[in-house]
């Protein structure tokens, strides 16, 4: 893991009072990327296939698209890159290289599921790390913030 992708978490008295547990839900905090002055769009492109990158490069590629949530039928607007992740989630999760890090697998999971908050127990199940719930919790709730993955406020 490079220093580019991790930053020590801010230490505040309130943060210490609300210590995350196995039921705490996490997500990618996109505001964290802005606060840390990181270019998430550039980073996210590394997860796209050549065909998806070509779709983004097309002059007439839409900036936003309407997405219908399959569970709630709610329509919401999302940027085109997020749409590519949502419509190719199996490819995103199946494209993990052998030996990919735990954090990378979790990051891919959140990209594939539309950044829906999940607990360490749910994450372990979905990334094939059953029995590693406490390791996931220690990683995500530790001093460092990895790839913007933080507890939901």
Short mmCIF file of N, CA and C in Angstrom, two decimals:
data_model
loop_
_atom_site.label_atom_id
_atom_site.label_comp_id
_atom_site.label_asym_id
_atom_site.label_seq_id
_atom_site.Cartn_x
_atom_site.Cartn_y
_atom_site.Cartn_z
N UNK A 1 0.86 -1.17 0.00
CA UNK A 1 0.00 0.00 0.00
C UNK A 1 0.90 1.22 0.00
N UNK A 2 0.70 2.10 -0.92
CA UNK A 2 1.53 3.29 -1.01
C UNK A 2 1.02 4.36 -0.05
N UNK A 3 1.92 5.29 0.28
CA UNK A 3 1.53 6.39 1.16
C UNK A 3 0.50 7.27 0.49
N UNK A 4 0.41 7.23 -0.86
CA UNK A 4 -0.58 8.03 -1.58
C UNK A 4 -2.00 7.64 -1.22
N UNK A 5 -2.21 6.41 -0.83
CA UNK A 5 -3.56 5.92 -0.62
C UNK A 5 -3.97 5.85 0.85
N UNK A 6 -3.04 6.17 1.76
CA UNK A 6 -3.37 6.12 3.17
C UNK A 6 -2.97 7.41 3.85
N UNK A 7 -3.73 7.80 4.82
CA UNK A 7 -3.47 9.01 5.59
C UNK A 7 -3.89 8.73 7.02
N UNK A 8 -3.09 9.18 8.01
CA UNK A 8 -3.52 8.97 9.40
C UNK A 8 -4.88 9.64 9.64
N UNK A 9 -5.72 8.96 10.37
CA UNK A 9 -7.05 9.51 10.70
C UNK A 9 -6.89 10.62 11.71
N UNK A 10 -7.79 11.58 11.66
CA UNK A 10 -7.78 12.68 12.63
C UNK A 10 -8.16 12.12 13.99
N UNK A 11 -7.43 12.53 15.00
CA UNK A 11 -7.73 12.07 16.36
C UNK A 11 -8.53 13.14 17.07
N UNK A 12 -9.73 12.79 17.46
CA UNK A 12 -10.56 13.72 18.22
C UNK A 12 -11.15 12.96 19.40
N UNK A 13 -11.45 13.66 20.47
CA UNK A 13 -12.06 12.98 21.62
C UNK A 13 -13.35 12.26 21.23
N UNK A 14 -14.16 12.87 20.36
CA UNK A 14 -15.42 12.26 19.95
C UNK A 14 -15.17 10.95 19.20
N UNK A 15 -14.15 10.93 18.35
CA UNK A 15 -13.84 9.71 17.59
C UNK A 15 -13.48 8.57 18.53
N UNK A 16 -12.80 8.88 19.62
CA UNK A 16 -12.42 7.83 20.56
C UNK A 16 -13.62 7.32 21.36
N UNK A 17 -14.62 8.17 21.58
CA UNK A 17 -15.80 7.76 22.32
C UNK A 17 -16.66 6.79 21.52
N UNK A 18 -16.72 6.98 20.23
CA UNK A 18 -17.55 6.15 19.35
C UNK A 18 -16.68 5.12 18.64
N UNK A 19 -16.08 4.24 19.39
CA UNK A 19 -15.19 3.24 18.81
C UNK A 19 -16.00 2.27 17.95
N UNK A 20 -15.61 2.11 16.68
CA UNK A 20 -16.35 1.19 15.79
C UNK A 20 -16.30 -0.25 16.28
N UNK A 21 -17.38 -0.97 16.01
CA UNK A 21 -17.48 -2.38 16.36
C UNK A 21 -17.88 -3.20 15.13
N UNK A 22 -18.14 -4.47 15.33
CA UNK A 22 -18.50 -5.35 14.21
C UNK A 22 -19.81 -4.95 13.53
N UNK A 23 -20.65 -4.19 14.23
CA UNK A 23 -21.90 -3.72 13.64
C UNK A 23 -21.79 -2.37 12.95
N UNK A 24 -20.64 -1.72 13.09
CA UNK A 24 -20.44 -0.41 12.46
C UNK A 24 -20.42 -0.57 10.95
N UNK A 25 -21.10 0.33 10.27
CA UNK A 25 -21.15 0.26 8.81
C UNK A 25 -20.13 1.24 8.23
N UNK A 26 -19.44 0.77 7.19
CA UNK A 26 -18.40 1.56 6.53
C UNK A 26 -18.80 1.83 5.08
N UNK A 27 -18.15 2.82 4.49
CA UNK A 27 -18.36 3.16 3.08
C UNK A 27 -17.15 3.96 2.60
N UNK A 28 -17.10 4.25 1.30
CA UNK A 28 -16.07 5.15 0.79
C UNK A 28 -16.55 6.56 1.03
N UNK A 29 -15.78 7.32 1.77
CA UNK A 29 -16.11 8.71 2.06
C UNK A 29 -15.46 9.56 0.96
N UNK A 30 -16.24 9.90 -0.06
CA UNK A 30 -15.69 10.66 -1.19
C UNK A 30 -15.25 12.06 -0.76
N UNK A 31 -15.85 12.60 0.29
CA UNK A 31 -15.40 13.90 0.81
C UNK A 31 -13.97 13.81 1.36
N UNK A 32 -13.61 12.64 1.90
CA UNK A 32 -12.24 12.44 2.39
C UNK A 32 -11.24 12.67 1.26
N UNK A 33 -11.55 12.17 0.07
CA UNK A 33 -10.64 12.34 -1.07
C UNK A 33 -10.44 13.82 -1.36
N UNK A 34 -11.50 14.60 -1.27
CA UNK A 34 -11.39 16.05 -1.49
C UNK A 34 -10.58 16.72 -0.39
N UNK A 35 -10.89 16.38 0.85
CA UNK A 35 -10.17 16.99 1.98
C UNK A 35 -8.68 16.70 1.90
N UNK A 36 -8.32 15.52 1.43
CA UNK A 36 -6.91 15.13 1.31
C UNK A 36 -6.29 15.57 -0.01
N UNK A 37 -7.09 16.30 -0.81
CA UNK A 37 -6.66 16.81 -2.12
C UNK A 37 -6.15 15.69 -3.02
N UNK A 38 -6.93 14.65 -3.10
CA UNK A 38 -6.60 13.50 -3.95
C UNK A 38 -7.57 13.47 -5.13
N UNK A 39 -7.09 12.98 -6.23
CA UNK A 39 -7.89 12.92 -7.46
C UNK A 39 -8.53 11.54 -7.59
N UNK A 40 -9.72 11.38 -7.04
CA UNK A 40 -10.36 10.07 -7.07
C UNK A 40 -10.72 9.64 -8.49
N UNK A 41 -11.09 10.59 -9.33
CA UNK A 41 -11.45 10.23 -10.72
C UNK A 41 -10.28 9.55 -11.41
N UNK A 42 -9.09 10.09 -11.22
CA UNK A 42 -7.89 9.51 -11.83
C UNK A 42 -7.64 8.13 -11.25
N UNK A 43 -7.76 7.99 -9.94
CA UNK A 43 -7.54 6.71 -9.29
C UNK A 43 -8.57 5.67 -9.73
N UNK A 44 -9.83 6.08 -9.83
CA UNK A 44 -10.89 5.14 -10.22
C UNK A 44 -10.69 4.59 -11.63
N UNK A 45 -10.09 5.37 -12.49
CA UNK A 45 -9.85 4.91 -13.87
C UNK A 45 -8.99 3.66 -13.91
N UNK A 46 -8.17 3.44 -12.89
CA UNK A 46 -7.31 2.26 -12.87
C UNK A 46 -8.13 0.98 -12.70
N UNK A 47 -9.38 1.11 -12.29
CA UNK A 47 -10.26 -0.05 -12.11
C UNK A 47 -11.11 -0.35 -13.34
N UNK A 48 -11.04 0.49 -14.35
CA UNK A 48 -11.85 0.31 -15.55
C UNK A 48 -11.11 -0.50 -16.60
N UNK A 49 -11.86 -1.26 -17.38
CA UNK A 49 -11.28 -2.01 -18.49
C UNK A 49 -11.00 -1.06 -19.65
N UNK A 50 -10.26 -1.54 -20.64
CA UNK A 50 -9.98 -0.71 -21.82
C UNK A 50 -11.27 -0.29 -22.52
N UNK A 51 -12.23 -1.21 -22.61
CA UNK A 51 -13.51 -0.89 -23.27
C UNK A 51 -14.24 0.22 -22.50
N UNK A 52 -14.22 0.15 -21.18
CA UNK A 52 -14.89 1.18 -20.37
C UNK A 52 -14.17 2.52 -20.50
N UNK A 53 -12.84 2.48 -20.52
CA UNK A 53 -12.07 3.72 -20.70
C UNK A 53 -12.40 4.35 -22.05
N UNK A 54 -12.56 3.52 -23.06
CA UNK A 54 -12.91 4.04 -24.39
C UNK A 54 -14.29 4.70 -24.36
N UNK A 55 -15.23 4.10 -23.63
CA UNK A 55 -16.55 4.71 -23.48
C UNK A 55 -16.45 6.10 -22.84
N UNK A 56 -15.58 6.23 -21.85
CA UNK A 56 -15.40 7.53 -21.18
C UNK A 56 -14.77 8.56 -22.12
N UNK A 57 -13.89 8.09 -23.00
CA UNK A 57 -13.18 9.00 -23.90
C UNK A 57 -14.05 9.51 -25.04
N UNK A 58 -15.13 8.82 -25.33
CA UNK A 58 -15.98 9.23 -26.45
C UNK A 58 -16.50 10.63 -26.24
N UNK A 59 -16.47 11.39 -27.31
CA UNK A 59 -16.88 12.79 -27.26
C UNK A 59 -18.32 12.96 -26.79
N UNK A 60 -19.18 12.03 -27.17
CA UNK A 60 -20.59 12.16 -26.82
C UNK A 60 -20.97 11.37 -25.56
N UNK A 61 -19.98 10.95 -24.78
CA UNK A 61 -20.27 10.22 -23.54
C UNK A 61 -21.04 11.13 -22.58
N UNK A 62 -22.11 10.63 -21.99
CA UNK A 62 -22.89 11.48 -21.07
C UNK A 62 -22.10 11.77 -19.80
N UNK A 63 -22.33 12.92 -19.21
CA UNK A 63 -21.72 13.26 -17.93
C UNK A 63 -22.45 12.56 -16.79
N UNK A 64 -23.78 12.52 -16.90
CA UNK A 64 -24.59 11.85 -15.90
C UNK A 64 -25.64 10.99 -16.59
N UNK A 65 -26.09 9.98 -15.88
CA UNK A 65 -27.15 9.11 -16.38
C UNK A 65 -28.15 8.90 -15.24
N UNK A 66 -29.37 8.53 -15.60
CA UNK A 66 -30.38 8.19 -14.60
C UNK A 66 -30.25 6.71 -14.28
N UNK A 67 -30.27 6.38 -13.01
CA UNK A 67 -30.15 5.00 -12.55
C UNK A 67 -31.39 4.66 -11.76
N UNK A 68 -31.99 3.51 -12.07
CA UNK A 68 -33.16 3.03 -11.33
C UNK A 68 -32.68 1.95 -10.37
N UNK A 69 -32.83 2.20 -9.09
CA UNK A 69 -32.43 1.23 -8.08
C UNK A 69 -33.32 0.00 -8.23
N UNK A 70 -32.72 -1.18 -8.46
CA UNK A 70 -33.53 -2.39 -8.68
C UNK A 70 -34.35 -2.82 -7.47
N UNK A 71 -33.97 -2.40 -6.27
CA UNK A 71 -34.71 -2.80 -5.07
C UNK A 71 -35.81 -1.82 -4.70
N UNK A 72 -35.55 -0.52 -4.88
CA UNK A 72 -36.52 0.48 -4.42
C UNK A 72 -37.25 1.18 -5.57
N UNK A 73 -36.78 1.00 -6.79
CA UNK A 73 -37.31 1.66 -7.99
C UNK A 73 -37.10 3.18 -7.94
N UNK A 74 -36.27 3.63 -7.01
CA UNK A 74 -35.94 5.05 -6.92
C UNK A 74 -35.01 5.41 -8.08
N UNK A 75 -35.30 6.54 -8.73
CA UNK A 75 -34.47 7.02 -9.82
C UNK A 75 -33.54 8.09 -9.27
N UNK A 76 -32.25 7.94 -9.56
CA UNK A 76 -31.31 8.98 -9.14
C UNK A 76 -30.29 9.20 -10.24
N UNK A 77 -29.73 10.37 -10.22
CA UNK A 77 -28.73 10.73 -11.21
C UNK A 77 -27.36 10.32 -10.68
N UNK A 78 -26.52 9.76 -11.55
CA UNK A 78 -25.16 9.40 -11.15
C UNK A 78 -24.20 9.74 -12.28
N UNK A 79 -22.93 9.96 -11.92
CA UNK A 79 -21.98 10.27 -12.98
C UNK A 79 -21.71 9.01 -13.81
N UNK A 80 -21.23 9.22 -15.02
CA UNK A 80 -21.09 8.12 -15.96
C UNK A 80 -20.10 7.07 -15.48
N UNK A 81 -19.03 7.49 -14.80
CA UNK A 81 -18.05 6.52 -14.30
C UNK A 81 -18.70 5.60 -13.27
N UNK A 82 -19.48 6.16 -12.36
CA UNK A 82 -20.18 5.34 -11.37
C UNK A 82 -21.13 4.37 -12.06
N UNK A 83 -21.79 4.83 -13.12
CA UNK A 83 -22.68 3.98 -13.90
C UNK A 83 -21.91 2.78 -14.47
N UNK A 84 -20.71 3.03 -14.98
CA UNK A 84 -19.90 1.94 -15.53
C UNK A 84 -19.57 0.91 -14.45
N UNK A 85 -19.26 1.36 -13.25
CA UNK A 85 -18.98 0.44 -12.15
C UNK A 85 -20.22 -0.37 -11.78
N UNK A 86 -21.35 0.30 -11.68
CA UNK A 86 -22.58 -0.38 -11.27
C UNK A 86 -23.03 -1.42 -12.29
N UNK A 87 -22.89 -1.10 -13.57
CA UNK A 87 -23.37 -2.02 -14.61
C UNK A 87 -22.37 -3.13 -14.91
N UNK A 88 -21.17 -3.04 -14.37
CA UNK A 88 -20.15 -4.06 -14.60
C UNK A 88 -19.59 -4.57 -13.27
N UNK A 89 -20.45 -4.66 -12.26
CA UNK A 89 -19.99 -5.01 -10.92
C UNK A 89 -19.39 -6.41 -10.85
N UNK A 90 -19.94 -7.36 -11.59
CA UNK A 90 -19.39 -8.72 -11.58
C UNK A 90 -17.97 -8.72 -12.14
N UNK A 91 -17.77 -7.97 -13.20
CA UNK A 91 -16.44 -7.86 -13.80
C UNK A 91 -15.48 -7.19 -12.82
N UNK A 92 -15.95 -6.18 -12.13
CA UNK A 92 -15.11 -5.46 -11.17
C UNK A 92 -14.68 -6.39 -10.04
N UNK A 93 -15.61 -7.16 -9.48
CA UNK A 93 -15.28 -8.06 -8.39
C UNK A 93 -14.51 -9.28 -8.89
N UNK A 94 -14.80 -9.75 -10.09
CA UNK A 94 -14.11 -10.90 -10.64
C UNK A 94 -12.74 -10.56 -11.17
N UNK A 95 -12.47 -9.28 -11.35
CA UNK A 95 -11.20 -8.86 -11.92
C UNK A 95 -10.09 -8.70 -10.91
N UNK A 96 -10.32 -9.13 -9.70
CA UNK A 96 -9.27 -8.99 -8.69
C UNK A 96 -8.08 -9.86 -9.05
N UNK A 97 -6.92 -9.27 -8.98
CA UNK A 97 -5.70 -10.01 -9.25
C UNK A 97 -5.44 -10.96 -8.09
N UNK A 98 -4.78 -12.05 -8.39
CA UNK A 98 -4.41 -12.97 -7.33
C UNK A 98 -3.51 -12.23 -6.34
N UNK A 99 -3.81 -12.35 -5.08
CA UNK A 99 -3.00 -11.69 -4.06
C UNK A 99 -3.36 -10.24 -3.83
N UNK A 100 -4.51 -9.79 -4.35
CA UNK A 100 -4.94 -8.41 -4.12
C UNK A 100 -5.11 -8.20 -2.61
N UNK A 101 -4.82 -7.00 -2.17
CA UNK A 101 -4.89 -6.72 -0.73
C UNK A 101 -6.33 -6.73 -0.23
N UNK A 102 -6.46 -6.89 1.07
CA UNK A 102 -7.77 -6.85 1.70
C UNK A 102 -8.44 -5.52 1.43
N UNK A 103 -7.70 -4.43 1.60
CA UNK A 103 -8.27 -3.09 1.39
C UNK A 103 -8.71 -2.92 -0.06
N UNK A 104 -7.93 -3.41 -1.00
CA UNK A 104 -8.32 -3.28 -2.41
C UNK A 104 -9.61 -4.06 -2.69
N UNK A 105 -9.73 -5.25 -2.12
CA UNK A 105 -10.95 -6.03 -2.28
C UNK A 105 -12.17 -5.32 -1.71
N UNK A 106 -11.99 -4.67 -0.56
CA UNK A 106 -13.09 -3.93 0.07
C UNK A 106 -13.44 -2.71 -0.77
N UNK A 107 -12.43 -2.01 -1.27
CA UNK A 107 -12.67 -0.84 -2.11
C UNK A 107 -13.46 -1.23 -3.36
N UNK A 108 -13.06 -2.34 -4.00
CA UNK A 108 -13.77 -2.84 -5.18
C UNK A 108 -15.22 -3.19 -4.83
N UNK A 109 -15.42 -3.78 -3.67
CA UNK A 109 -16.77 -4.14 -3.23
C UNK A 109 -17.65 -2.90 -3.15
N UNK A 110 -17.15 -1.85 -2.53
CA UNK A 110 -17.95 -0.63 -2.41
C UNK A 110 -18.21 0.01 -3.78
N UNK A 111 -17.25 -0.06 -4.68
CA UNK A 111 -17.50 0.45 -6.04
C UNK A 111 -18.58 -0.37 -6.72
N UNK A 112 -18.51 -1.69 -6.56
CA UNK A 112 -19.46 -2.58 -7.23
C UNK A 112 -20.87 -2.47 -6.65
N UNK A 113 -20.98 -2.19 -5.34
CA UNK A 113 -22.33 -2.16 -4.75
C UNK A 113 -22.91 -0.74 -4.67
N UNK A 114 -22.28 0.20 -5.35
CA UNK A 114 -22.79 1.57 -5.33
C UNK A 114 -22.51 2.29 -4.03
N UNK A 115 -21.48 1.83 -3.32
CA UNK A 115 -21.06 2.44 -2.06
C UNK A 115 -22.12 2.34 -0.96
N UNK A 116 -22.88 1.25 -1.00
CA UNK A 116 -23.85 0.99 0.07
C UNK A 116 -23.09 0.59 1.33
N UNK A 117 -23.35 1.23 2.47
CA UNK A 117 -22.61 0.92 3.70
C UNK A 117 -22.77 -0.54 4.11
N UNK A 118 -21.67 -1.11 4.60
CA UNK A 118 -21.64 -2.50 5.05
C UNK A 118 -20.84 -2.61 6.34
N UNK A 119 -21.20 -3.59 7.16
CA UNK A 119 -20.46 -3.87 8.39
C UNK A 119 -19.28 -4.80 8.06
N UNK A 120 -18.30 -4.92 8.95
CA UNK A 120 -17.21 -5.86 8.72
C UNK A 120 -17.68 -7.30 8.51
N UNK A 121 -18.77 -7.67 9.16
CA UNK A 121 -19.32 -9.03 8.98
C UNK A 121 -19.82 -9.19 7.54
N UNK A 122 -20.56 -8.21 7.05
CA UNK A 122 -21.07 -8.26 5.67
C UNK A 122 -19.93 -8.19 4.65
N UNK A 123 -18.95 -7.36 4.93
CA UNK A 123 -17.80 -7.23 4.03
C UNK A 123 -17.06 -8.56 3.93
N UNK A 124 -16.79 -9.19 5.07
CA UNK A 124 -16.07 -10.47 5.08
C UNK A 124 -16.78 -11.51 4.22
N UNK A 125 -18.09 -11.55 4.34
CA UNK A 125 -18.89 -12.51 3.56
C UNK A 125 -18.77 -12.23 2.07
N UNK A 126 -18.86 -10.96 1.69
CA UNK A 126 -18.92 -10.60 0.28
C UNK A 126 -17.56 -10.64 -0.42
N UNK A 127 -16.47 -10.46 0.32
CA UNK A 127 -15.14 -10.51 -0.32
C UNK A 127 -14.45 -11.85 -0.11
N UNK A 128 -15.19 -12.82 0.42
CA UNK A 128 -14.62 -14.15 0.59
C UNK A 128 -13.57 -14.23 1.69
N UNK A 129 -13.78 -13.49 2.76
CA UNK A 129 -12.85 -13.48 3.88
C UNK A 129 -13.57 -13.87 5.17
N UNK A 130 -14.41 -14.90 5.09
CA UNK A 130 -15.14 -15.36 6.28
C UNK A 130 -14.15 -15.69 7.39
N UNK A 131 -14.50 -15.30 8.61
CA UNK A 131 -13.63 -15.52 9.75
C UNK A 131 -12.63 -14.39 9.98
N UNK A 132 -12.59 -13.42 9.08
CA UNK A 132 -11.65 -12.31 9.20
C UNK A 132 -12.35 -10.99 9.53
N UNK A 133 -13.52 -11.09 10.13
CA UNK A 133 -14.30 -9.90 10.45
C UNK A 133 -13.55 -8.94 11.36
N UNK A 134 -12.87 -9.48 12.36
CA UNK A 134 -12.14 -8.62 13.30
C UNK A 134 -10.91 -7.98 12.63
N UNK A 135 -10.28 -8.70 11.72
CA UNK A 135 -9.16 -8.13 10.97
C UNK A 135 -9.65 -6.98 10.11
N UNK A 136 -10.79 -7.16 9.48
CA UNK A 136 -11.39 -6.10 8.66
C UNK A 136 -11.71 -4.90 9.54
N UNK A 137 -12.31 -5.14 10.70
CA UNK A 137 -12.63 -4.05 11.62
C UNK A 137 -11.37 -3.31 12.05
N UNK A 138 -10.33 -4.05 12.45
CA UNK A 138 -9.08 -3.40 12.88
C UNK A 138 -8.47 -2.57 11.75
N UNK A 139 -8.54 -3.09 10.54
CA UNK A 139 -7.98 -2.38 9.39
C UNK A 139 -8.74 -1.09 9.12
N UNK A 140 -10.06 -1.18 9.06
CA UNK A 140 -10.87 -0.02 8.69
C UNK A 140 -11.04 0.98 9.83
N UNK A 141 -10.94 0.54 11.06
CA UNK A 141 -11.15 1.43 12.21
C UNK A 141 -9.84 1.87 12.85
N UNK A 142 -8.73 1.53 12.22
CA UNK A 142 -7.43 1.86 12.78
C UNK A 142 -7.07 3.33 12.63
N UNK A 143 -5.83 3.64 12.93
CA UNK A 143 -5.33 5.02 12.89
C UNK A 143 -5.31 5.56 11.46
N UNK A 144 -5.00 4.72 10.50
CA UNK A 144 -4.93 5.16 9.10
C UNK A 144 -6.27 4.98 8.39
N UNK A 145 -6.53 5.89 7.45
CA UNK A 145 -7.70 5.78 6.58
C UNK A 145 -7.19 5.25 5.25
N UNK A 146 -7.72 4.12 4.82
CA UNK A 146 -7.31 3.50 3.57
C UNK A 146 -8.33 3.81 2.48
N UNK A 147 -7.87 4.46 1.42
CA UNK A 147 -8.68 4.73 0.23
C UNK A 147 -10.02 5.40 0.58
N UNK A 148 -10.04 6.15 1.66
CA UNK A 148 -11.25 6.88 2.04
C UNK A 148 -12.32 6.03 2.68
N UNK A 149 -12.02 4.77 3.01
CA UNK A 149 -13.02 3.89 3.62
C UNK A 149 -13.11 4.23 5.10
N UNK A 150 -14.29 4.72 5.49
CA UNK A 150 -14.50 5.21 6.85
C UNK A 150 -15.88 4.80 7.36
N UNK A 151 -16.07 4.89 8.68
CA UNK A 151 -17.42 4.61 9.21
C UNK A 151 -18.42 5.64 8.69
N UNK A 152 -19.64 5.20 8.52
CA UNK A 152 -20.72 6.11 8.12
C UNK A 152 -21.02 6.99 9.33
N UNK A 153 -21.17 8.29 9.11
CA UNK A 153 -21.46 9.22 10.22
C UNK A 153 -22.84 9.01 10.76
#
